Amino acid sequence: MGFKKDGLNLSCGTGTHTSMGEAPAFVVDDLPESFSNGFDMKLKANRTHTIVGNKEYVIGGIDDESTSTIGVRIFDNSIGEWVIPTVLGTKPKPFEGHSAKLLKEDRILVVKENSNLDDCAWFLEVDTQFVRDQKKNFETEVVAWSKGVIGDTEKPIVISGPSGVGKGTLISKLMKEFPAMFGFSVSHTTRAPREKETIGVHYHFTERSVMEEEIKAGKFLEFASVHGNLYGTSIEAVDVVADAGKRCILDIDVQGARSVRASSLEAIFIFICPPSFEELEERLRARGTETEEQIQKRLRNARAELEQRNSPGLFDHILVNDNLDTCYQSLKKLLGLNEGVDTTQKSTHKMTDLPIDHSASNIDQKILINCSMAEQEKETRNLFVLDLSSIKGGAPARTRGLKIYAADPSADCINGPNS
Ligand SMILES: Nc1ncnc2c1ncn2[C@@H]1O[C@H](COP(=O)(O)OP(=O)(O)OP(=O)(O)O)[C@@H](O)[C@H]1O
Ligand SMILES: Nc1nc2c(ncn2[C@@H]2O[C@H](COP(=O)(O)O)[C@@H](O)[C@H]2O)c(=O)[nH]1
């Protein structure tokens, strides 16, 4: 879909619009000169324009299809038309103001104003591998949002293994013992709910046609046809857990594990094995949730899944679930949950909120966030550094590993706490 630039009302009324080809405007409040080298961000704008090759990415305003998410449109100079892209990933809510900065020619870093540190950094991917792949799928212009995660949050845990081996039982024990630390990724499935299953807790039960549409729309991190039904992990299912500051646990089949392994989500992959095939069959029958025909199908698939447990580079750990308590202790050990770990402890360290007003600038891989602070705090922490040198991942999951620390504004260079 395209239309001429002149045909679209782009006046911002904020004095922040930059015409094509012109270097983006920039405003720095009280930054020492040495901090502002190479700064090309626009500040206090509700719309930013970032030029990537022949294209101008306009971020801001309201999405055309939804009033609750931020809009993105592209002016393609090679054809002289506006293009409304397919927007994938978890879209941020509209910002009051933001800064935008192109990184590595493939993603735009967006720093939000009036946000807390957990929500200040977002990435609009414009030419990453994921976006390039999706352009082929959709045969349209595609961009993808990915939320920046501050700090080295612990990796999600993918638990796989044949049906009936005890994955759900082990995960329930972990979540019961460490409720503040772990959160379950609630999958979508087209299978019918079991008697004791709750909608939105065990699964999001859904119609096949609806799920197929959602898959096409790019809502899933992974999906697979398992024992005759569709199952999938939505990007949102994983994000909800991360937003709660918890470590995400995914209970998915081996095909799903393979897809996650190939995605940008860095995780720990654990395969749960039965002590014997006979014992697996006994557990499945004893559970009493499947018909004989379904049990036979699950057992046939179990053989194929068991064969893949040693597939090179797929699983990091294999645990045999013979005695439940022994297996659970081994699981805790490999997750570093030794005796004495505080069971109420949260997975991620929550940081202080970013003060109301802030502006941003950059030097190399470091983004400087200059904050308006209360008088009494001014002396100490009004300049934060967002270090992008260790970013990992990206859409369709999150961009992890951002470091943020308070900087000494009197220093000539911006050093990390350990440098
Ligand atoms: N170590 C064990 N010894 C004996 N029974 C077990 C053990 N672990 C789990 N079980 C039982 O085996 C049955 C299957 O367990 P569970 O439902 O957790 O399997 P699952 O791997 O999650 O299956 P699915 O993939 O079909 O969801 C349950 O009735 C559970 O109580
Ligand atoms: N690839 C995915 N597999 C999933 C997902 N959610 C669950 N599963 C796997 O399906 C089977 C059967 O589960 P059941 O609840 O019907 O017994 C089991 O192996 C699960 O691990 C998913 O989102 N993606």
Short mmCIF file of C-alpha atoms and ligand atoms in Angstrom, two decimals:
data_model
loop_
_atom_site.label_atom_id
_atom_site.label_comp_id
_atom_site.label_asym_id
_atom_site.label_seq_id
_atom_site.Cartn_x
_atom_site.Cartn_y
_atom_site.Cartn_z
CA MET A 1 0.00 0.00 0.00
CA GLY A 2 1.48 3.39 -0.88
CA PHE A 3 0.51 7.03 -1.18
CA LYS A 4 2.32 10.25 -1.91
CA LYS A 5 4.05 12.05 0.92
CA ASP A 6 2.20 15.28 0.24
CA GLY A 7 -1.12 13.49 0.63
CA LEU A 8 -0.48 12.68 4.28
CA ASN A 9 -0.80 15.16 7.06
CA LEU A 10 2.56 15.00 8.74
CA SER A 11 2.71 18.36 10.43
CA CYS A 12 3.77 17.72 14.00
CA GLY A 13 3.00 21.11 15.46
CA THR A 14 5.95 20.55 17.75
CA GLY A 15 8.65 21.88 15.52
CA THR A 16 10.20 18.45 15.48
CA HIS A 17 9.64 17.40 11.90
CA THR A 18 12.84 17.00 9.95
CA SER A 19 12.56 17.19 6.21
CA MET A 20 13.99 14.35 4.18
CA GLY A 21 17.74 14.22 3.90
CA GLU A 22 18.21 16.84 6.59
CA ALA A 23 20.15 15.70 9.65
CA PRO A 24 17.74 14.99 12.50
CA ALA A 25 17.41 17.85 14.97
CA PHE A 26 18.99 17.50 18.33
CA VAL A 27 18.71 19.15 21.68
CA VAL A 28 21.00 18.45 24.56
CA ASP A 29 20.36 19.85 28.00
CA ASP A 30 23.51 20.69 29.93
CA LEU A 31 25.66 17.93 28.50
CA PRO A 32 29.39 18.46 28.49
CA GLU A 33 30.55 18.91 24.90
CA SER A 34 32.56 15.72 24.90
CA PHE A 35 29.36 13.75 25.57
CA SER A 36 27.53 14.91 22.50
CA ASN A 37 29.85 13.68 19.75
CA GLY A 38 28.00 11.91 16.98
CA PHE A 39 24.63 12.60 18.54
CA ASP A 40 21.89 12.24 16.00
CA MET A 41 18.77 11.81 18.07
CA LYS A 42 15.65 13.90 18.15
CA LEU A 43 14.33 14.81 21.49
CA LYS A 44 11.06 15.71 23.16
CA ALA A 45 9.25 14.79 19.97
CA ASN A 46 6.11 12.78 19.59
CA ARG A 47 7.30 11.85 16.12
CA THR A 48 10.78 11.03 14.92
CA HIS A 49 12.10 10.50 11.42
CA THR A 50 15.01 8.15 10.89
CA ILE A 51 16.62 7.65 7.52
CA VAL A 52 17.82 4.17 6.62
CA GLY A 53 19.12 3.95 3.05
CA ASN A 54 16.33 5.06 0.73
CA LYS A 55 13.69 4.91 3.43
CA GLU A 56 12.51 7.34 6.08
CA TYR A 57 10.94 5.69 9.14
CA VAL A 58 8.42 7.87 10.95
CA ILE A 59 7.76 6.68 14.48
CA GLY A 60 5.05 8.32 16.55
CA GLY A 61 1.41 9.21 16.67
CA ILE A 62 -1.22 6.53 16.81
CA ASP A 63 -1.26 3.34 14.81
CA ASP A 64 -3.83 3.48 12.00
CA GLU A 65 -5.42 0.23 13.09
CA SER A 66 -5.26 0.63 16.84
CA THR A 67 -5.45 3.62 19.12
CA SER A 68 -3.44 1.82 21.79
CA THR A 69 -0.18 1.37 19.95
CA ILE A 70 2.42 3.63 18.44
CA GLY A 71 2.27 4.28 14.70
CA VAL A 72 5.02 3.48 12.20
CA ARG A 73 5.07 4.53 8.57
CA ILE A 74 7.77 4.62 5.95
CA PHE A 75 8.46 7.05 3.16
CA ASP A 76 10.18 5.11 0.40
CA ASN A 77 12.25 7.60 -1.57
CA SER A 78 12.91 5.12 -4.38
CA ILE A 79 9.21 5.14 -5.32
CA GLY A 80 8.28 8.48 -3.76
CA GLU A 81 5.44 6.97 -1.72
CA TRP A 82 4.38 6.35 1.84
CA VAL A 83 4.16 2.70 2.83
CA ILE A 84 2.28 1.35 5.82
CA PRO A 85 4.35 -1.64 6.98
CA THR A 86 3.22 -4.85 8.61
CA VAL A 87 4.24 -4.30 12.23
CA LEU A 88 5.27 -7.40 14.16
CA GLY A 89 6.29 -7.99 17.77
CA THR A 90 4.84 -6.50 20.93
CA LYS A 91 3.95 -2.95 20.03
CA PRO A 92 4.61 -0.27 22.64
CA LYS A 93 1.82 2.00 23.79
CA PRO A 94 1.91 5.54 22.37
CA PHE A 95 4.76 7.60 23.84
CA GLU A 96 4.49 11.10 25.20
CA GLY A 97 7.84 11.78 23.64
CA HIS A 98 10.84 9.79 22.53
CA SER A 99 14.24 9.87 20.91
CA ALA A 100 15.22 7.66 18.00
CA LYS A 101 18.65 6.51 16.92
CA LEU A 102 19.66 4.16 14.12
CA LEU A 103 21.93 1.33 15.25
CA LYS A 104 23.95 -0.93 12.96
CA GLU A 105 21.76 0.12 9.99
CA ASP A 106 19.26 -2.57 10.97
CA ARG A 107 17.34 -1.32 14.02
CA ILE A 108 16.22 1.95 15.52
CA LEU A 109 16.67 2.42 19.24
CA VAL A 110 13.78 4.35 20.79
CA VAL A 111 14.26 5.86 24.25
CA LYS A 112 10.93 6.80 25.83
CA GLU A 113 10.40 9.83 27.99
CA ASN A 114 8.51 9.55 31.26
CA SER A 115 9.19 5.87 31.60
CA ASN A 116 10.78 3.62 34.14
CA LEU A 117 13.99 1.82 33.41
CA ASP A 118 12.18 -1.42 32.68
CA ASP A 119 10.30 0.25 29.85
CA CYS A 120 12.55 3.00 28.53
CA ALA A 121 14.32 1.21 25.66
CA TRP A 122 12.54 -0.21 22.62
CA PHE A 123 13.92 -1.34 19.28
CA LEU A 124 12.19 -1.02 15.94
CA GLU A 125 13.89 -3.58 13.75
CA VAL A 126 13.94 -2.53 10.10
CA ASP A 127 16.47 -4.82 8.44
CA THR A 128 17.44 -7.59 10.86
CA GLN A 129 17.49 -11.22 9.73
CA PHE A 130 14.07 -11.74 11.33
CA VAL A 131 12.60 -8.76 9.46
CA ARG A 132 14.19 -9.88 6.17
CA ASP A 133 12.68 -13.36 6.60
CA GLN A 134 9.25 -11.92 7.40
CA LYS A 135 9.35 -9.64 4.35
CA LYS A 136 9.54 -12.79 2.22
CA ASN A 137 6.61 -14.35 4.14
CA PHE A 138 4.37 -11.32 4.03
CA GLU A 139 5.53 -9.98 0.67
CA THR A 140 5.14 -6.48 2.16
CA GLU A 141 7.31 -3.99 3.99
CA VAL A 142 7.81 -5.32 7.54
CA VAL A 143 9.13 -3.84 10.78
CA ALA A 144 9.25 -5.53 14.19
CA TRP A 145 9.22 -4.13 17.71
CA SER A 146 11.32 -5.65 20.40
CA LYS A 147 11.48 -4.40 23.94
CA GLY A 148 14.87 -3.65 25.45
CA VAL A 149 15.49 -5.56 28.65
CA ILE A 150 17.80 -3.85 31.10
CA GLY A 151 20.44 -6.02 32.71
CA ASP A 152 21.30 -9.66 32.33
CA THR A 153 17.93 -11.15 33.13
CA GLU A 154 18.05 -14.88 33.45
CA LYS A 155 17.33 -16.88 30.34
CA PRO A 156 13.91 -18.46 29.87
CA ILE A 157 13.76 -22.22 30.38
CA VAL A 158 12.41 -24.50 27.66
CA ILE A 159 11.26 -27.88 28.95
CA SER A 160 10.59 -30.60 26.39
CA GLY A 161 10.03 -34.33 26.41
CA PRO A 162 7.44 -36.90 25.43
CA SER A 163 3.83 -36.62 26.54
CA GLY A 164 3.34 -38.11 29.99
CA VAL A 165 6.99 -37.92 31.09
CA GLY A 166 6.18 -35.44 33.87
CA LYS A 167 7.10 -32.02 32.45
CA GLY A 168 3.95 -30.37 33.79
CA THR A 169 4.40 -32.03 37.19
CA LEU A 170 7.99 -30.76 37.52
CA ILE A 171 7.05 -27.25 36.36
CA SER A 172 4.17 -27.09 38.86
CA LYS A 173 6.52 -28.04 41.70
CA LEU A 174 8.99 -25.34 40.66
CA MET A 175 6.33 -22.65 40.40
CA LYS A 176 4.84 -23.67 43.73
CA GLU A 177 8.17 -23.49 45.54
CA PHE A 178 9.38 -20.31 43.79
CA PRO A 179 6.22 -18.35 42.96
CA ALA A 180 7.97 -14.99 42.70
CA MET A 181 10.79 -16.27 40.55
CA PHE A 182 9.14 -18.22 37.73
CA GLY A 183 6.22 -17.57 35.43
CA PHE A 184 4.64 -20.01 33.01
CA SER A 185 4.34 -19.21 29.32
CA VAL A 186 0.67 -19.95 28.64
CA SER A 187 0.51 -21.53 25.20
CA HIS A 188 -2.31 -21.46 22.67
CA THR A 189 -3.80 -24.77 21.59
CA THR A 190 -6.62 -26.02 19.41
CA ARG A 191 -7.15 -29.13 21.56
CA ALA A 192 -10.19 -29.30 23.82
CA PRO A 193 -9.71 -28.40 27.50
CA ARG A 194 -9.37 -31.24 29.99
CA GLU A 195 -11.69 -31.38 32.98
CA LYS A 196 -9.31 -29.69 35.41
CA GLU A 197 -7.83 -27.19 33.01
CA THR A 198 -8.53 -23.48 33.29
CA ILE A 199 -8.69 -21.13 30.32
CA GLY A 200 -5.76 -18.71 30.35
CA VAL A 201 -3.94 -20.64 33.09
CA HIS A 202 -3.10 -23.97 31.46
CA TYR A 203 -3.70 -22.86 27.88
CA HIS A 204 -5.41 -20.26 25.75
CA PHE A 205 -7.85 -22.64 24.08
CA THR A 206 -8.64 -21.45 20.60
CA GLU A 207 -10.25 -22.30 17.27
CA ARG A 208 -7.93 -23.58 14.55
CA SER A 209 -9.03 -20.88 12.06
CA VAL A 210 -8.37 -18.13 14.62
CA MET A 211 -4.97 -19.53 15.54
CA GLU A 212 -4.02 -19.90 11.89
CA GLU A 213 -4.85 -16.25 11.30
CA GLU A 214 -2.81 -15.23 14.34
CA ILE A 215 0.12 -17.31 13.12
CA LYS A 216 -0.09 -15.51 9.77
CA ALA A 217 -0.14 -12.17 11.58
CA GLY A 218 3.19 -13.06 13.21
CA LYS A 219 1.93 -13.33 16.80
CA PHE A 220 3.81 -16.53 17.59
CA LEU A 221 7.36 -17.10 18.67
CA GLU A 222 6.91 -20.75 17.65
CA PHE A 223 4.08 -23.13 16.78
CA ALA A 224 3.76 -26.78 15.79
CA SER A 225 1.25 -29.45 14.98
CA VAL A 226 1.46 -31.83 17.95
CA HIS A 227 -0.57 -35.07 18.26
CA GLY A 228 -3.06 -33.72 15.72
CA ASN A 229 -3.60 -30.25 17.22
CA LEU A 230 -1.95 -26.88 16.82
CA TYR A 231 0.08 -25.59 19.77
CA GLY A 232 2.05 -22.36 19.93
CA THR A 233 3.86 -19.88 22.14
CA SER A 234 2.76 -16.32 21.47
CA ILE A 235 5.31 -13.54 21.81
CA GLU A 236 2.94 -12.00 24.33
CA ALA A 237 2.93 -15.15 26.51
CA VAL A 238 6.67 -14.78 27.04
CA ASP A 239 6.52 -10.98 27.38
CA VAL A 240 3.85 -11.10 30.10
CA VAL A 241 6.18 -13.19 32.28
CA ALA A 242 9.18 -10.96 31.60
CA ASP A 243 7.08 -7.87 32.39
CA ALA A 244 6.23 -9.40 35.76
CA GLY A 245 9.99 -9.59 36.44
CA LYS A 246 9.91 -13.38 36.40
CA ARG A 247 11.88 -16.06 34.60
CA CYS A 248 9.80 -17.67 31.90
CA ILE A 249 9.22 -21.43 31.66
CA LEU A 250 8.04 -22.91 28.36
CA ASP A 251 6.56 -26.43 28.20
CA ILE A 252 6.76 -27.24 24.49
CA ASP A 253 7.38 -30.21 22.22
CA VAL A 254 10.67 -30.93 20.44
CA GLN A 255 9.60 -29.20 17.20
CA GLY A 256 8.83 -26.08 19.25
CA ALA A 257 12.16 -26.33 21.05
CA ARG A 258 13.91 -26.46 17.69
CA SER A 259 12.07 -23.32 16.52
CA VAL A 260 12.90 -21.44 19.70
CA ARG A 261 16.52 -22.52 19.38
CA ALA A 262 16.53 -20.96 15.89
CA SER A 263 14.85 -17.77 17.12
CA SER A 264 16.35 -14.77 18.86
CA LEU A 265 15.15 -15.97 22.29
CA GLU A 266 18.18 -17.15 24.20
CA ALA A 267 17.01 -19.90 26.51
CA ILE A 268 18.14 -22.97 28.42
CA PHE A 269 16.84 -26.17 26.81
CA ILE A 270 16.08 -29.16 29.03
CA PHE A 271 14.85 -32.55 27.82
CA ILE A 272 12.98 -34.75 30.29
CA CYS A 273 13.35 -38.47 29.65
CA PRO A 274 11.29 -41.35 31.07
CA PRO A 275 13.15 -44.20 32.85
CA SER A 276 11.66 -46.58 30.26
CA PHE A 277 9.10 -46.62 27.49
CA GLU A 278 6.87 -48.95 29.56
CA GLU A 279 6.88 -46.50 32.46
CA LEU A 280 5.96 -43.66 30.08
CA GLU A 281 2.99 -45.65 28.78
CA GLU A 282 1.91 -46.44 32.32
CA ARG A 283 2.00 -42.74 33.33
CA LEU A 284 0.03 -41.68 30.28
CA ARG A 285 -2.65 -44.30 30.97
CA ALA A 286 -2.73 -43.54 34.69
CA ARG A 287 -3.28 -39.85 33.98
CA GLY A 288 -6.54 -40.86 32.33
CA THR A 289 -6.89 -37.76 30.17
CA GLU A 290 -6.59 -39.33 26.69
CA THR A 291 -8.58 -41.91 24.73
CA GLU A 292 -6.84 -45.16 23.73
CA GLU A 293 -6.42 -43.81 20.20
CA GLN A 294 -4.82 -40.60 21.49
CA ILE A 295 -2.53 -42.57 23.82
CA GLN A 296 -1.34 -44.68 20.87
CA LYS A 297 -0.65 -41.54 18.85
CA ARG A 298 1.25 -39.88 21.73
CA LEU A 299 3.33 -43.03 22.25
CA ARG A 300 4.23 -43.20 18.55
CA ASN A 301 5.29 -39.55 18.68
CA ALA A 302 7.21 -40.21 21.92
CA ARG A 303 9.57 -42.58 20.09
CA ALA A 304 10.41 -39.88 17.55
CA GLU A 305 10.86 -37.26 20.31
CA LEU A 306 13.14 -39.53 22.33
CA GLU A 307 15.34 -40.08 19.30
CA GLN A 308 15.87 -36.34 19.00
CA ARG A 309 17.08 -35.75 22.53
CA ASN A 310 20.70 -36.05 21.41
CA SER A 311 20.24 -33.94 18.31
CA PRO A 312 23.42 -31.80 18.13
CA GLY A 313 23.08 -28.35 19.64
CA LEU A 314 19.44 -28.74 20.62
CA PHE A 315 19.27 -29.59 24.34
CA ASP A 316 21.63 -28.28 26.99
CA HIS A 317 20.59 -30.79 29.64
CA ILE A 318 18.85 -34.16 29.77
CA LEU A 319 17.16 -35.25 32.99
CA VAL A 320 15.65 -38.67 33.65
CA ASN A 321 12.39 -38.44 35.55
CA ASP A 322 12.43 -41.75 37.40
CA ASN A 323 11.88 -40.79 41.02
CA LEU A 324 9.99 -37.48 40.97
CA ASP A 325 11.75 -35.94 43.97
CA THR A 326 15.22 -36.89 42.74
CA CYS A 327 14.50 -35.46 39.30
CA TYR A 328 13.09 -32.28 40.83
CA GLN A 329 16.23 -31.83 42.95
CA SER A 330 18.39 -32.26 39.82
CA LEU A 331 16.30 -29.68 37.99
CA LYS A 332 16.71 -27.20 40.84
CA LYS A 333 20.43 -27.86 40.96
CA LEU A 334 20.97 -27.13 37.31
CA LEU A 335 18.95 -23.92 37.66
CA GLY A 336 21.20 -22.87 40.53
CA LEU A 337 18.45 -23.20 43.12
CA ASN A 338 20.45 -24.73 45.88
CA GLU A 339 19.39 -25.07 49.49
CA GLY A 340 19.11 -21.68 51.09
CA VAL A 341 17.92 -19.78 48.01
CA ASP A 342 15.25 -17.34 49.00
CA THR A 343 12.04 -18.81 47.57
CA THR A 344 10.33 -15.41 47.55
CA GLN A 345 13.13 -13.78 45.59
CA LYS A 346 12.27 -12.24 42.22
CA SER A 347 14.21 -13.30 39.16
CA THR A 348 15.27 -9.87 37.96
CA HIS A 349 16.67 -7.03 39.93
CA LYS A 350 14.22 -4.14 39.71
CA MET A 351 15.90 -0.80 39.18
CA THR A 352 14.85 2.67 40.10
CA ASP A 353 12.53 4.59 37.82
CA LEU A 354 13.86 7.02 35.29
CA PRO A 355 12.88 10.51 36.41
CA ILE A 356 10.05 12.26 34.60
CA ASP A 357 12.05 14.40 32.18
CA HIS A 358 14.98 13.03 30.37
CA SER A 359 16.80 13.64 27.16
CA ALA A 360 19.25 11.42 25.39
CA SER A 361 22.39 11.61 23.32
CA ASN A 362 25.02 9.10 22.28
CA ILE A 363 28.68 8.30 21.98
CA ASP A 364 29.48 5.12 20.10
CA GLN A 365 27.64 2.28 21.82
CA LYS A 366 26.63 4.39 24.82
CA ILE A 367 23.42 6.35 25.09
CA LEU A 368 23.47 9.11 27.67
CA ILE A 369 20.22 9.79 29.41
CA ASN A 370 20.19 13.18 31.03
CA CYS A 371 17.50 13.52 33.67
CA SER A 372 15.81 16.37 35.47
CA MET A 373 16.14 15.39 39.10
CA ALA A 374 14.80 16.70 42.34
CA GLU A 375 17.16 19.38 43.77
CA GLN A 376 18.48 17.18 46.56
CA GLU A 377 19.42 14.38 44.15
CA LYS A 378 20.93 16.58 41.46
CA GLU A 379 24.47 16.35 42.70
CA THR A 380 24.67 12.64 42.41
CA ARG A 381 22.65 10.94 39.69
CA ASN A 382 21.36 13.02 36.85
CA LEU A 383 23.20 11.27 34.07
CA PHE A 384 22.65 7.64 33.20
CA VAL A 385 24.44 5.60 30.59
CA LEU A 386 22.64 2.97 28.55
CA ASP A 387 25.37 0.69 27.25
CA LEU A 388 24.41 -1.08 24.04
CA SER A 389 27.66 -2.99 23.57
CA SER A 390 26.25 -6.22 24.94
CA ILE A 391 22.81 -6.31 23.35
CA LYS A 392 21.57 -9.76 22.42
CA GLY A 393 18.45 -11.24 20.90
CA GLY A 394 15.80 -9.07 19.33
CA ALA A 395 12.50 -9.64 17.56
CA PRO A 396 10.48 -11.83 17.73
CA ALA A 397 11.56 -11.99 21.38
CA ARG A 398 13.32 -9.20 23.29
CA THR A 399 16.55 -7.31 23.07
CA ARG A 400 18.35 -8.31 26.22
CA GLY A 401 21.52 -7.40 28.01
CA LEU A 402 21.32 -3.61 28.10
CA LYS A 403 23.41 -2.18 30.90
CA ILE A 404 22.45 1.03 32.64
CA TYR A 405 24.44 2.87 35.25
CA ALA A 406 24.76 6.32 36.75
CA ALA A 407 27.63 8.32 35.26
CA ASP A 408 29.88 11.00 36.58
CA PRO A 409 29.09 14.06 34.44
CA SER A 410 32.41 15.68 35.31
CA ALA A 411 34.40 12.85 33.74
CA ASP A 412 35.80 13.21 30.22
CA CYS A 413 34.60 9.84 29.18
CA ILE A 414 31.73 7.65 30.22
CA ASN A 415 33.02 4.60 31.97
CA GLY A 416 31.08 1.69 33.25
CA PRO A 417 31.08 0.87 36.94
CA ASN A 418 33.79 -1.75 36.46
CA SER A 419 36.07 0.04 34.05
N1 LIG B 1 8.45 -39.35 38.49
C1 LIG B 1 7.19 -39.75 38.35
N2 LIG B 1 6.82 -40.96 38.78
C2 LIG B 1 5.55 -41.38 38.64
N3 LIG B 1 4.55 -40.66 38.08
C3 LIG B 1 4.88 -39.43 37.63
C4 LIG B 1 6.21 -38.92 37.74
N4 LIG B 1 6.23 -37.68 37.19
C5 LIG B 1 4.97 -37.44 36.77
N5 LIG B 1 4.16 -38.47 37.04
C6 LIG B 1 2.75 -38.63 36.67
O1 LIG B 1 2.71 -38.89 35.27
C7 LIG B 1 1.56 -38.31 34.67
C8 LIG B 1 2.00 -37.43 33.52
O2 LIG B 1 2.67 -36.29 34.04
P1 LIG B 1 2.53 -34.87 33.39
O3 LIG B 1 1.10 -34.59 33.10
O4 LIG B 1 3.27 -33.93 34.25
O5 LIG B 1 3.30 -35.14 32.02
P2 LIG B 1 3.67 -34.14 30.86
O6 LIG B 1 5.03 -34.46 30.42
O7 LIG B 1 3.41 -32.76 31.28
O8 LIG B 1 2.61 -34.55 29.73
P3 LIG B 1 2.06 -33.72 28.47
O9 LIG B 1 3.21 -33.46 27.59
O10 LIG B 1 1.08 -34.65 27.85
O11 LIG B 1 1.43 -32.48 28.98
C9 LIG B 1 0.84 -37.55 35.76
O12 LIG B 1 -0.25 -38.35 36.22
C10 LIG B 1 1.91 -37.39 36.86
O13 LIG B 1 1.33 -37.35 38.14
N1 LIG B 2 5.43 -26.58 20.12
C1 LIG B 2 4.65 -26.43 21.18
N2 LIG B 2 4.31 -27.52 21.92
C2 LIG B 2 3.54 -27.31 23.00
C3 LIG B 2 3.07 -26.05 23.35
N3 LIG B 2 2.32 -26.17 24.47
C4 LIG B 2 2.35 -27.46 24.80
N4 LIG B 2 3.09 -28.16 23.91
C5 LIG B 2 3.38 -29.58 23.92
O1 LIG B 2 2.29 -30.30 23.43
C6 LIG B 2 2.32 -31.62 23.97
C7 LIG B 2 0.96 -32.03 24.40
O2 LIG B 2 0.49 -31.25 25.44
P1 LIG B 2 -0.90 -31.59 26.20
O3 LIG B 2 -1.13 -30.47 27.14
O4 LIG B 2 -1.93 -31.71 25.12
O5 LIG B 2 -0.68 -32.91 26.89
C8 LIG B 2 3.35 -31.59 25.09
O6 LIG B 2 4.52 -32.22 24.62
C9 LIG B 2 3.63 -30.14 25.29
O7 LIG B 2 4.96 -29.91 25.70
C10 LIG B 2 3.45 -24.94 22.54
O8 LIG B 2 3.09 -23.79 22.79
N5 LIG B 2 4.23 -25.18 21.48
#
